[in-house]
Tab-separated table of C-alpha atoms in Angstrom:
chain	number	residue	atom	x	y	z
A	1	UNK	CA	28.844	-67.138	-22.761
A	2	UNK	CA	29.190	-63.600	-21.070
A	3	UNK	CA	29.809	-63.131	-17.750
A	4	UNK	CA	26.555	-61.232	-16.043
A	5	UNK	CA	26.413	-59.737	-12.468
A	6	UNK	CA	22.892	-59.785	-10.784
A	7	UNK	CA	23.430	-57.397	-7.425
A	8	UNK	CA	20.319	-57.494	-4.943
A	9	UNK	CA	19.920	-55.767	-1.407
A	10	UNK	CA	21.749	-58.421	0.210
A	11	UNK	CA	24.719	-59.726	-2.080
A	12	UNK	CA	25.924	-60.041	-5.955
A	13	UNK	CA	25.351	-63.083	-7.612
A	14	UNK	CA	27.893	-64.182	-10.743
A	15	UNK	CA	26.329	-66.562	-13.800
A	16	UNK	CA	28.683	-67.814	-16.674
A	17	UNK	CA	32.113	-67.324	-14.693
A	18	UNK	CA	33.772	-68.455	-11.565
A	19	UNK	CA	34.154	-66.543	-8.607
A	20	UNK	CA	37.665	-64.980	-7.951
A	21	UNK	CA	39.638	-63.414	-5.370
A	22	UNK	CA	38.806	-59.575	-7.264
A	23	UNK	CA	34.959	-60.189	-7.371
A	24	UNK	CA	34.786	-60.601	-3.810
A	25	UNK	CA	37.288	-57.765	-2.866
A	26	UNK	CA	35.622	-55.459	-5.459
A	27	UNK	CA	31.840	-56.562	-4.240
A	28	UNK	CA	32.558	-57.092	-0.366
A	29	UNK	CA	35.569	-55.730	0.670
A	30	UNK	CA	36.024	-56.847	4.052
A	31	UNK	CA	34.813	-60.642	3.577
A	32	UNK	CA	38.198	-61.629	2.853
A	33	UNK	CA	40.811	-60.836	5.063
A	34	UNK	CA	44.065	-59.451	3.682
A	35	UNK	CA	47.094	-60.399	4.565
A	36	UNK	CA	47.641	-57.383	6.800
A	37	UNK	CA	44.775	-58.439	8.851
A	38	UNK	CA	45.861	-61.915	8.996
A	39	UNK	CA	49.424	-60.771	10.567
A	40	UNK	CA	48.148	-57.467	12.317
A	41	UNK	CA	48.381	-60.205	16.091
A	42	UNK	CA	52.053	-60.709	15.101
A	43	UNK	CA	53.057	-57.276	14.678
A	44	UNK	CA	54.985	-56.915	18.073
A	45	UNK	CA	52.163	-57.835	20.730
A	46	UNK	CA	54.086	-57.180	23.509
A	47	UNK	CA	53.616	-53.617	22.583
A	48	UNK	CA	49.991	-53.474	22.764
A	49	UNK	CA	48.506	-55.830	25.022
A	50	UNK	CA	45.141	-54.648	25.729
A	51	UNK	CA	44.258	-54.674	21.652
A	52	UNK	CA	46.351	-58.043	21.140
A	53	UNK	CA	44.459	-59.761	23.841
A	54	UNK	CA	40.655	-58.099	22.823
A	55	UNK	CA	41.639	-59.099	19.668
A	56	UNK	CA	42.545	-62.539	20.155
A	57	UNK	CA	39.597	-63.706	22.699
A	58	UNK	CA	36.844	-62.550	19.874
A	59	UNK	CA	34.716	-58.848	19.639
A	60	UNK	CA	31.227	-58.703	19.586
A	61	UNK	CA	29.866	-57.170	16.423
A	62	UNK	CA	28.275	-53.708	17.072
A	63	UNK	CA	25.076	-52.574	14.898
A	64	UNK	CA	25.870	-48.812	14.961
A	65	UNK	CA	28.708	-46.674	16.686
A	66	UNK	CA	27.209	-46.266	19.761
A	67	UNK	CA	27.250	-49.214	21.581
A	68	UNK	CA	24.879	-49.738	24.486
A	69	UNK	CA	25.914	-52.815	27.097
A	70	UNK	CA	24.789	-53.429	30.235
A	71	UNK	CA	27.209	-54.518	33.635
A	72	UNK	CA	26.205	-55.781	37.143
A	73	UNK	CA	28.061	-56.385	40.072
A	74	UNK	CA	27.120	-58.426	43.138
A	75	UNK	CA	25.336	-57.617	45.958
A	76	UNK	CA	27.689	-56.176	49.048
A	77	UNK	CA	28.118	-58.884	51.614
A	78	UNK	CA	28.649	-56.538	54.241
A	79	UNK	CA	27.571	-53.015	55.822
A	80	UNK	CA	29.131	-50.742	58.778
A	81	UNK	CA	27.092	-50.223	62.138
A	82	UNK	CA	26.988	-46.396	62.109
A	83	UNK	CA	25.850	-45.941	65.714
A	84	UNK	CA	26.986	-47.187	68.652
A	85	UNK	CA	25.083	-49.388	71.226
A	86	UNK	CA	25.904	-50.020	74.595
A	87	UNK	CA	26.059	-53.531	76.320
A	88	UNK	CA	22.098	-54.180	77.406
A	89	UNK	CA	20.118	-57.319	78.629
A	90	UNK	CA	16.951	-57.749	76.484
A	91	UNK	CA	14.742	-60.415	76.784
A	92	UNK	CA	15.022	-64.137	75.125
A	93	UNK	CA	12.307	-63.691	72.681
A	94	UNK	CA	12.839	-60.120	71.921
A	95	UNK	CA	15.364	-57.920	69.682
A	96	UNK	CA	17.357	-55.128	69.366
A	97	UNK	CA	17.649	-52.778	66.612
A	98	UNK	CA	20.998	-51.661	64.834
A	99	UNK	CA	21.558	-48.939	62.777
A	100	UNK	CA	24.020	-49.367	59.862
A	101	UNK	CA	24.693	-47.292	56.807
A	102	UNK	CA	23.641	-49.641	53.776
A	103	UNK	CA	20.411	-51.176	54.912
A	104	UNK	CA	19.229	-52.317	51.502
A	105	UNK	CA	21.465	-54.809	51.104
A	106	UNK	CA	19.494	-57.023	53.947
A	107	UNK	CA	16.093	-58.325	53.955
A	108	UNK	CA	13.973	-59.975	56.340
A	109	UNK	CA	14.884	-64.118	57.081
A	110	UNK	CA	18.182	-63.064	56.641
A	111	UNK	CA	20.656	-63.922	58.866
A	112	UNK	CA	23.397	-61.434	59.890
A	113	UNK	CA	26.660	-62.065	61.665
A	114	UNK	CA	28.539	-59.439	64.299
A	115	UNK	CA	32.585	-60.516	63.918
A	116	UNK	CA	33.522	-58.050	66.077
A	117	UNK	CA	30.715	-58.566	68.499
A	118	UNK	CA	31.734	-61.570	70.835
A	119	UNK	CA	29.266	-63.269	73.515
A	120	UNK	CA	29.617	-63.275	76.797
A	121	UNK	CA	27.448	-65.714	78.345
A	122	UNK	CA	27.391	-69.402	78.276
A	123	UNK	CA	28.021	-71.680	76.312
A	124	UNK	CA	28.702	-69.233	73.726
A	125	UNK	CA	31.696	-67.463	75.085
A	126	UNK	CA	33.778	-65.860	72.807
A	127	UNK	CA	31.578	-66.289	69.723
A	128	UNK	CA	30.566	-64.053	67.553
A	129	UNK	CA	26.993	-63.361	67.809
A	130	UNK	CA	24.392	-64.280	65.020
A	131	UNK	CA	21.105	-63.035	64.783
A	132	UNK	CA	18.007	-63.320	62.663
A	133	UNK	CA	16.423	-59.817	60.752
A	134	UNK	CA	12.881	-59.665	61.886
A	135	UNK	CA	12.358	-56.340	60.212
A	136	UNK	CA	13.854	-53.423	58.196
A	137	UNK	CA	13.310	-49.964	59.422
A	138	UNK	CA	14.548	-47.719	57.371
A	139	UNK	CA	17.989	-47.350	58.268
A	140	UNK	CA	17.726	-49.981	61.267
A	141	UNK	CA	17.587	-53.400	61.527
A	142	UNK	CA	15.423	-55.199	63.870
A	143	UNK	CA	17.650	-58.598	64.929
A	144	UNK	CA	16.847	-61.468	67.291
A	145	UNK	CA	20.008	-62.638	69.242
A	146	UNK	CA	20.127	-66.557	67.905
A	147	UNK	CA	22.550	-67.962	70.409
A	148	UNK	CA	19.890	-68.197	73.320
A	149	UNK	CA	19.456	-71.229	75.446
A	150	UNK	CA	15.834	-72.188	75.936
A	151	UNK	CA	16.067	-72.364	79.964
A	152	UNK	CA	17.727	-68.486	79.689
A	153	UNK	CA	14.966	-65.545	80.196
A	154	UNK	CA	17.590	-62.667	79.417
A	155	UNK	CA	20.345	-62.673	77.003
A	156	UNK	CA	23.138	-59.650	77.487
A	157	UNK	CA	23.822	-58.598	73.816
A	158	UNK	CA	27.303	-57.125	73.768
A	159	UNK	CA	28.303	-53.306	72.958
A	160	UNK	CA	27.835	-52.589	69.259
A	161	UNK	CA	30.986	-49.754	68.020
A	162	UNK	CA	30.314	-47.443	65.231
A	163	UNK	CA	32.158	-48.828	62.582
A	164	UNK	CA	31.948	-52.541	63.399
A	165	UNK	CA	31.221	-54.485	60.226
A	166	UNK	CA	27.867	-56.742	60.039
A	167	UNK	CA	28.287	-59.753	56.979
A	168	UNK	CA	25.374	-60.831	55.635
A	169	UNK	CA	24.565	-64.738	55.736
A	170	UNK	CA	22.066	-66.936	54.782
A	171	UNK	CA	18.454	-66.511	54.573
A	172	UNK	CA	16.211	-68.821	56.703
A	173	UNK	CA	12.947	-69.856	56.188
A	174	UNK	CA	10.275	-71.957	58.301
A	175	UNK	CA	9.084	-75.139	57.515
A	176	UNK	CA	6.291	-73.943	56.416
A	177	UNK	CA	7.777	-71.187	54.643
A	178	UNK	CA	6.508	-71.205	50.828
A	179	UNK	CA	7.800	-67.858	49.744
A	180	UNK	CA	10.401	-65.337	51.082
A	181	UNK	CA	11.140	-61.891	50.075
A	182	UNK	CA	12.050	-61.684	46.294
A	183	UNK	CA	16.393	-61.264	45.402
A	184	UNK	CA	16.649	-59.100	42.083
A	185	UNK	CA	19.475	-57.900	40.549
A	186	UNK	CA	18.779	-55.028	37.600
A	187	UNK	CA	21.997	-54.264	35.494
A	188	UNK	CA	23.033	-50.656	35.088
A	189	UNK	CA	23.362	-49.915	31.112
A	190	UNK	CA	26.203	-47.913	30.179
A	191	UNK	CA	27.108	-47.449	26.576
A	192	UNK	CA	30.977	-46.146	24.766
A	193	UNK	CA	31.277	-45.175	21.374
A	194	UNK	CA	33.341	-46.423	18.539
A	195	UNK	CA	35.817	-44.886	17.560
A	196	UNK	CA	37.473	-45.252	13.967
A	197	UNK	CA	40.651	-45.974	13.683
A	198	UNK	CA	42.444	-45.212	10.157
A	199	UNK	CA	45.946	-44.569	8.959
A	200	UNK	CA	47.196	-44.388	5.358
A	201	UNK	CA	50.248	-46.023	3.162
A	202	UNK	CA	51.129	-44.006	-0.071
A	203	UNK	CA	53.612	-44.704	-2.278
A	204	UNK	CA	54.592	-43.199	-5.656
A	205	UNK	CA	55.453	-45.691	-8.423
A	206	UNK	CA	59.186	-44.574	-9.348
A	207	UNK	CA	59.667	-45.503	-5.520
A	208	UNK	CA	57.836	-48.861	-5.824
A	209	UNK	CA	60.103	-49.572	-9.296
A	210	UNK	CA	63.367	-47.869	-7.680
A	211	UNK	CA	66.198	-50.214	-6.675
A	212	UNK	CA	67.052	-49.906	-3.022
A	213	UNK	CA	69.976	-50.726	-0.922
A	214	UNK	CA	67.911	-53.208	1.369
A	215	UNK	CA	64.703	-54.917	0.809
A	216	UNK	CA	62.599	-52.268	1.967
A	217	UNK	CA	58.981	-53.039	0.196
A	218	UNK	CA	55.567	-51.536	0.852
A	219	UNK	CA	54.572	-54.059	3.022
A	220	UNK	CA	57.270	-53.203	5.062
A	221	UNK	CA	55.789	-49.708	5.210
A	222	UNK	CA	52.383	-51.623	5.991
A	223	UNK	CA	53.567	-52.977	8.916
A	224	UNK	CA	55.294	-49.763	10.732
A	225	UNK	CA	52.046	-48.194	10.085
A	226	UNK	CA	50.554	-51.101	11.614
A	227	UNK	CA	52.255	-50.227	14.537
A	228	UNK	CA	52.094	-46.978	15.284
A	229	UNK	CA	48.214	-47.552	14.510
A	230	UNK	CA	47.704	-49.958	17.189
A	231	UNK	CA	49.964	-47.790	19.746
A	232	UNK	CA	47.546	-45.021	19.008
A	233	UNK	CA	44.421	-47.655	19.534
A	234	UNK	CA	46.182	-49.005	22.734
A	235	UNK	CA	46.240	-45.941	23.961
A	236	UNK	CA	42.620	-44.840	23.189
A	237	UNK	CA	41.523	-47.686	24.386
A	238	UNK	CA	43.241	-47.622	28.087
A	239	UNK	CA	42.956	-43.470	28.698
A	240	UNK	CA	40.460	-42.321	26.283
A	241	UNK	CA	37.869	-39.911	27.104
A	242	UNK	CA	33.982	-41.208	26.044
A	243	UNK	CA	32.885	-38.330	23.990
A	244	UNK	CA	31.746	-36.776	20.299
A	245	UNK	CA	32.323	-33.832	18.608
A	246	UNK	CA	30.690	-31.765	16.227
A	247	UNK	CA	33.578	-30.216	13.886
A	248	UNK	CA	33.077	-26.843	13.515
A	249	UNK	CA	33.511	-26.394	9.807
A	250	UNK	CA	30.781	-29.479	9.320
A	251	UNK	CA	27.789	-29.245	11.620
A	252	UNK	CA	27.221	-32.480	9.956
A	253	UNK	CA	29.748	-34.657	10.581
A	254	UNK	CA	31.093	-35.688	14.008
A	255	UNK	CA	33.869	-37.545	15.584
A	256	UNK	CA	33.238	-40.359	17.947
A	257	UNK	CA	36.184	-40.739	20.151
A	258	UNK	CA	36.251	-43.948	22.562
A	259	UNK	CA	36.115	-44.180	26.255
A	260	UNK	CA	39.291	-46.011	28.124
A	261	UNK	CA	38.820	-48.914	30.454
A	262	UNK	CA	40.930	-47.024	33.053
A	263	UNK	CA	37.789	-44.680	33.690
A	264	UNK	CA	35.663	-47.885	34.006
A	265	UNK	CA	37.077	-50.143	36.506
A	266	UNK	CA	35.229	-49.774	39.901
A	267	UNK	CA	38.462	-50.199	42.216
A	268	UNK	CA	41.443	-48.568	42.960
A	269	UNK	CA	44.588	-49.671	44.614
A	270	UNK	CA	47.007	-47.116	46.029
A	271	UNK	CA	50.981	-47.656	47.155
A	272	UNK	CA	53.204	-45.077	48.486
A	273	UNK	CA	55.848	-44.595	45.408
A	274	UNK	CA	59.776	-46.429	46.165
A	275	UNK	CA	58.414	-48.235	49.029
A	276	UNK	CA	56.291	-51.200	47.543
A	277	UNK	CA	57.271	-54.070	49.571
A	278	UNK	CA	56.406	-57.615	49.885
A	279	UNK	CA	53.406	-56.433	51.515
A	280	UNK	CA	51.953	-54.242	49.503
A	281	UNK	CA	52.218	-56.793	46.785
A	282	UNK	CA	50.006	-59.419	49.070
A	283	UNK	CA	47.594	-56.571	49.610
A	284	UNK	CA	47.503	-55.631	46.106
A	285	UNK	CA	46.792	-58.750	45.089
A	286	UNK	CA	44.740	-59.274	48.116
A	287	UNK	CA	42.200	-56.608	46.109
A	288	UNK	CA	41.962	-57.874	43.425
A	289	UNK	CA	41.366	-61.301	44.064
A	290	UNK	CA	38.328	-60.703	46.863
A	291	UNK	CA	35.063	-58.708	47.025
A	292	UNK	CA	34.889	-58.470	43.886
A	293	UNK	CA	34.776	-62.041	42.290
A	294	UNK	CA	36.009	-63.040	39.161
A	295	UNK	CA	38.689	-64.977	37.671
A	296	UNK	CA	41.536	-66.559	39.815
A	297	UNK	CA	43.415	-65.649	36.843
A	298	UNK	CA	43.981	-61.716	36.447
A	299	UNK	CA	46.711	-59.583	34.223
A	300	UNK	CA	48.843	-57.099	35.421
A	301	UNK	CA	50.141	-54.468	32.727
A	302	UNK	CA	51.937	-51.380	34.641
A	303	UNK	CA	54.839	-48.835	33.077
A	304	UNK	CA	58.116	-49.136	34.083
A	305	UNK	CA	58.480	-47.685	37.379
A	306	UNK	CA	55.987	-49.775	38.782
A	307	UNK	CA	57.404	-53.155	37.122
A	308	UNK	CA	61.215	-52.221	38.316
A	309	UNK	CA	59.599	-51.774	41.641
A	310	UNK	CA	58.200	-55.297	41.633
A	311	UNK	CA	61.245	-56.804	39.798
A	312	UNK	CA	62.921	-55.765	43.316
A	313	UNK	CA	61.110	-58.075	45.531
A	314	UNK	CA	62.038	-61.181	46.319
A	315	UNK	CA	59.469	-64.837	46.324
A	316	UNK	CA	58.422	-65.853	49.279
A	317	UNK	CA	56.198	-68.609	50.316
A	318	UNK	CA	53.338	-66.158	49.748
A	319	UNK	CA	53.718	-64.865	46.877
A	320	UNK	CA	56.103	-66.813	44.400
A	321	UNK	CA	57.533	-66.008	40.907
A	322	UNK	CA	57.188	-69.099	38.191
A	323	UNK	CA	58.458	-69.266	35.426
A	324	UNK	CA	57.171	-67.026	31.998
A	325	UNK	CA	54.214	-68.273	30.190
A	326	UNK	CA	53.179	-66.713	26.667
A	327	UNK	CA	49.330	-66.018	26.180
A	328	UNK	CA	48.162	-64.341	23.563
A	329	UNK	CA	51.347	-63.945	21.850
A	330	UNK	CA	52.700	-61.788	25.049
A	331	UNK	CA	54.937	-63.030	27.510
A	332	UNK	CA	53.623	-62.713	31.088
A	333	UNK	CA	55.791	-63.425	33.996
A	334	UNK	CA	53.883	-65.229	36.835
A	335	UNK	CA	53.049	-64.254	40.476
A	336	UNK	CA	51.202	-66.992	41.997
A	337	UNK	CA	49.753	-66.283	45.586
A	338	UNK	CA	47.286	-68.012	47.719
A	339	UNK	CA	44.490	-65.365	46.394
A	340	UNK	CA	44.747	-65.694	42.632
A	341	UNK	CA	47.605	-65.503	40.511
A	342	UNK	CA	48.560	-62.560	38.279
A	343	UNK	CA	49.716	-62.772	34.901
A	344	UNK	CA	52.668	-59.626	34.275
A	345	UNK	CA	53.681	-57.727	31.696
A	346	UNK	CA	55.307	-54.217	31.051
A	347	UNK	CA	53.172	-51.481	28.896
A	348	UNK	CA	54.829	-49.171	26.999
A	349	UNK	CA	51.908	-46.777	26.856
A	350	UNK	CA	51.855	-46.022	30.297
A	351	UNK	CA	55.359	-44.601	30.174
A	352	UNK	CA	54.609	-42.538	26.786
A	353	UNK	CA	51.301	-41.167	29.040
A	354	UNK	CA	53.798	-39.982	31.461
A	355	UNK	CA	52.250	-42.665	34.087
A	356	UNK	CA	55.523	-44.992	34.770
A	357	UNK	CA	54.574	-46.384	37.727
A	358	UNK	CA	50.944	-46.800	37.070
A	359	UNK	CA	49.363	-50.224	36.282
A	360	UNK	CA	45.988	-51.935	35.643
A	361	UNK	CA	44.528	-55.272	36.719
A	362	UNK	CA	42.262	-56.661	34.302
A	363	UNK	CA	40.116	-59.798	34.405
A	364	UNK	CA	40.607	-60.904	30.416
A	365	UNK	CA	37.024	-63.137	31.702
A	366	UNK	CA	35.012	-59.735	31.448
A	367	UNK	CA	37.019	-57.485	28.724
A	368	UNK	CA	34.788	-57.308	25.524
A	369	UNK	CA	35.480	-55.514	22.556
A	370	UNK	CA	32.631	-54.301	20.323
A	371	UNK	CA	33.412	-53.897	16.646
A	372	UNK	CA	31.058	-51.783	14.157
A	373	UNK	CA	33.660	-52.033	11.083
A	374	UNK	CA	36.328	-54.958	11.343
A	375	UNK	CA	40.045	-54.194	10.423
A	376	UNK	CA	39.992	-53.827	6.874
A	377	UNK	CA	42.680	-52.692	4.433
A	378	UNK	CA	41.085	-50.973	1.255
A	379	UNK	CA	43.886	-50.961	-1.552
A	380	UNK	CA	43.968	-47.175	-3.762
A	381	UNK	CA	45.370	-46.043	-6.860
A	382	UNK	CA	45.680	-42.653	-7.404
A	383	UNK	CA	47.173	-43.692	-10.699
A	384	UNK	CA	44.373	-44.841	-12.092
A	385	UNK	CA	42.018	-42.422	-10.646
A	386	UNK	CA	44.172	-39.603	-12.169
A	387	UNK	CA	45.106	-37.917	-9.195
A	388	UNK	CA	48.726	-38.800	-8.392
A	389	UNK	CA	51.396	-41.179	-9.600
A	390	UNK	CA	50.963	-43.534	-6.234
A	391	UNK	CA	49.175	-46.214	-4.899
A	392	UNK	CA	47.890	-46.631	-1.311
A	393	UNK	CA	46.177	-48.772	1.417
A	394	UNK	CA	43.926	-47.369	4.068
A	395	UNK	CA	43.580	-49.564	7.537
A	396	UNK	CA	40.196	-48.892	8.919
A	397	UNK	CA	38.730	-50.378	11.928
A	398	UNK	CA	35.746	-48.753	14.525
A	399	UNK	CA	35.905	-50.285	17.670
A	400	UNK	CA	35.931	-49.912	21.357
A	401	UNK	CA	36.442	-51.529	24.503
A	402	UNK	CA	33.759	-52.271	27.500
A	403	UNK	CA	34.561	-53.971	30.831
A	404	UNK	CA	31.760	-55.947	32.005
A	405	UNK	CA	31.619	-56.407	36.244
A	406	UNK	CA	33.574	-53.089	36.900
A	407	UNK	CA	34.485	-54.289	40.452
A	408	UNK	CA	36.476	-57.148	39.107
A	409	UNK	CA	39.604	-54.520	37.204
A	410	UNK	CA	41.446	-52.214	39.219
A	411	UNK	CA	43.428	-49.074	39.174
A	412	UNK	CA	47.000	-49.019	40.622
A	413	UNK	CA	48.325	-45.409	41.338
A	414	UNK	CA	50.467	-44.244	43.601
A	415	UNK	CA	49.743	-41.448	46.213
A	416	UNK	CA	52.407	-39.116	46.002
């Protein structure tokens, strides 16, 4: 019986034949994955470890090349007293107001807490006072000393500084408290484009059929192009510049070219270049282990400068170095320190950017990749077509790279 082809708006369905390998390449290209795609992770990770380890934890498939996401961080658990207030006595049941430069961050049942603020009266000598927000006006916050004894009519508050920190702590209600004032957290949408990705393999067929001194094949051409590919990606993805532009010969057709995750991160780090020390390395890692949240497990990929720097120091019993451990097909060397512990690795792409002793800290927990067309490889012949003597492959992919909870990925430059 023949062989008949029914194609609908969702798929091609075969009668009288099996289904082979050529029917699905010919009918949906990119359901099967070729054998580039299947090796593409192997092809020297080390190289490019921001697309090896997107590409390994899973992308998010993107509907069009303009992909919308939204990120949130948490709420600040802290402000700064902007004015300063002089030692007073007030009375047991009243308050004092403090002005401080990010009042909505509190709310009223809240309870704040004045580190720097110590009591002087018994028995709270020497404690930090606590108090209880009564009432927000605009930028001032109306507190009631806590620590009061019930037989005391005064209470001396102690002198507030401009510039002493007030933490937030928790709310409390009354026992016959039902509601309190409402907590909402509204993410901030952002968006990044995708950005294709191609490069091309050509080869003629007298150099295909030619007899060569090593075993040089096309696939071996595959895979150098493979590689400078993914250099080009890495670098798009870390330094890129969010943007798209109208070519001027086309007015329509434009280029979508992806924003880098250095321009995203929220936090910054700075060092003072030939001098990072032990220190600095606790206070780096310090950052970007607190007030921000996240993982307790961060990566570190810098240029050269900055990882010879490092390589320098010596473990301690704050910060030690363990032995290598390979994620992701990369090899990481290990800093474990009481904060968090920070996975290292050297990236080549900082160095060809001319930034050797920059790095990055990224939390791999909040690194998504969106993908509107999946790495593909779409086989040619020019032959056939009657252009050329040669046959080719064309590696597509559009992609890009988001980082969700900015404040959690940081920045490490030096200032100088």
């Amino acid at each position: 019986m023949q062989r008949t082809i029914y194609n609908t708006n969702y798929g091609s369905h075969f009668s009288n034949a099996p289904l082979t390998t050529r029917d699905t390449e010919s009918m949906s290209p990119t359901i099967l994955r070729s054998e580039i795609d299947e090796r593409i992770t192997k092809i020297r990770p080390t190289s490019t470890p921001i697309d090896q380890i997107s590409r390994l934890a899973g992308s998010r498939r993107a509907a069009s090349m303009k992909v919308d996401y939204y990120s949130v961080d948490t709420k600040p658990g802290h402000a700064t007293i902007t004015t300063s207030l002089p030692s007073k006595d007030i009375p047991s049941d009243g308050t004092f107001s403090v002005e401080v430069d990010n009042p909505v961050i509190f709310s009223v049942s809240e309870t704040v807490l004045f580190p720097a603020n110590k009591n002087t009266a018994a028995p709270f000598v020497g404690v930090p006072l606590v108090g209880y927000i009564k009432d927000v006006n605009g930028n001032n916050l109306i507190v009631r000393p806590t620590q009061i004894k019930a037989d005391v009519e005064e209470i001396t508050i102690p002198a507030f500084n401009s510039g002493d920190r007030i933490v937030r702590m928790g709310r409390a209600a009354c026992e016959l408290d039902v509601q309190t004032p409402q907590y909402t957290a509204v993410p901030k949408k952002s968006f990044n484009y995708c950005q294709i990705f191609k490069t091309q393999i050509e080869e003629s067929l007298y150099q295909r059929l030619s007899d060569k001194e090593v075993g040089w094949t096309f696939s071996d051409q595959e895979e150098v192009a493979i590689i400078d590919m993914r250099l080009g990606m890495e670098k798009s993805f870390m330094f890129g510049n969010c943007t798209r532009l109208q070519l001027a010969n086309d007015s329509n057709d434009e280029v979508f070219l992806t924003g880098g995750i250095w321009h995203q991160a929220a936090k910054e780090f700075q060092y003072t270049k030939g001098r990072f020390s032990n220190r600095t390395l606790i206070s780096m890692m310090k950052t970007a282990f607190t007030q921000g949240g996240g993982s307790t497990r961060k990566i570190l990929i810098a240029g050269s400068d900055l990882i010879e720097q490092m390589s320098n120091l010596k473990a301690n019993r704050t910060v030690g170095a363990e032995d290598n451990e390979t994620i992701w097909g990369i090899n990481f060397n290990k800093l474990v320190s009481k904060f968090g512990t920070l996975y290292v690795a050297h990236s080549e792409i900082f160095d060809l950017c001319g930034m050797s002793a920059y790095g990055m800290i990224i939390d791999p927990e909040y690194i998504t990749k969106y993908t509107h067309l999946p790495f593909s490889a779409e086989r040619i012949s020019f032959r056939k077509q009657g252009v050329r003597n040669t046959e080719a492959t064309v590696l597509t992919e559009a992609s890009c790279l988001v980082l969700r909870y900015p404040d959690t990925h940081i920045r490490i430059t030096p200032n100088n």
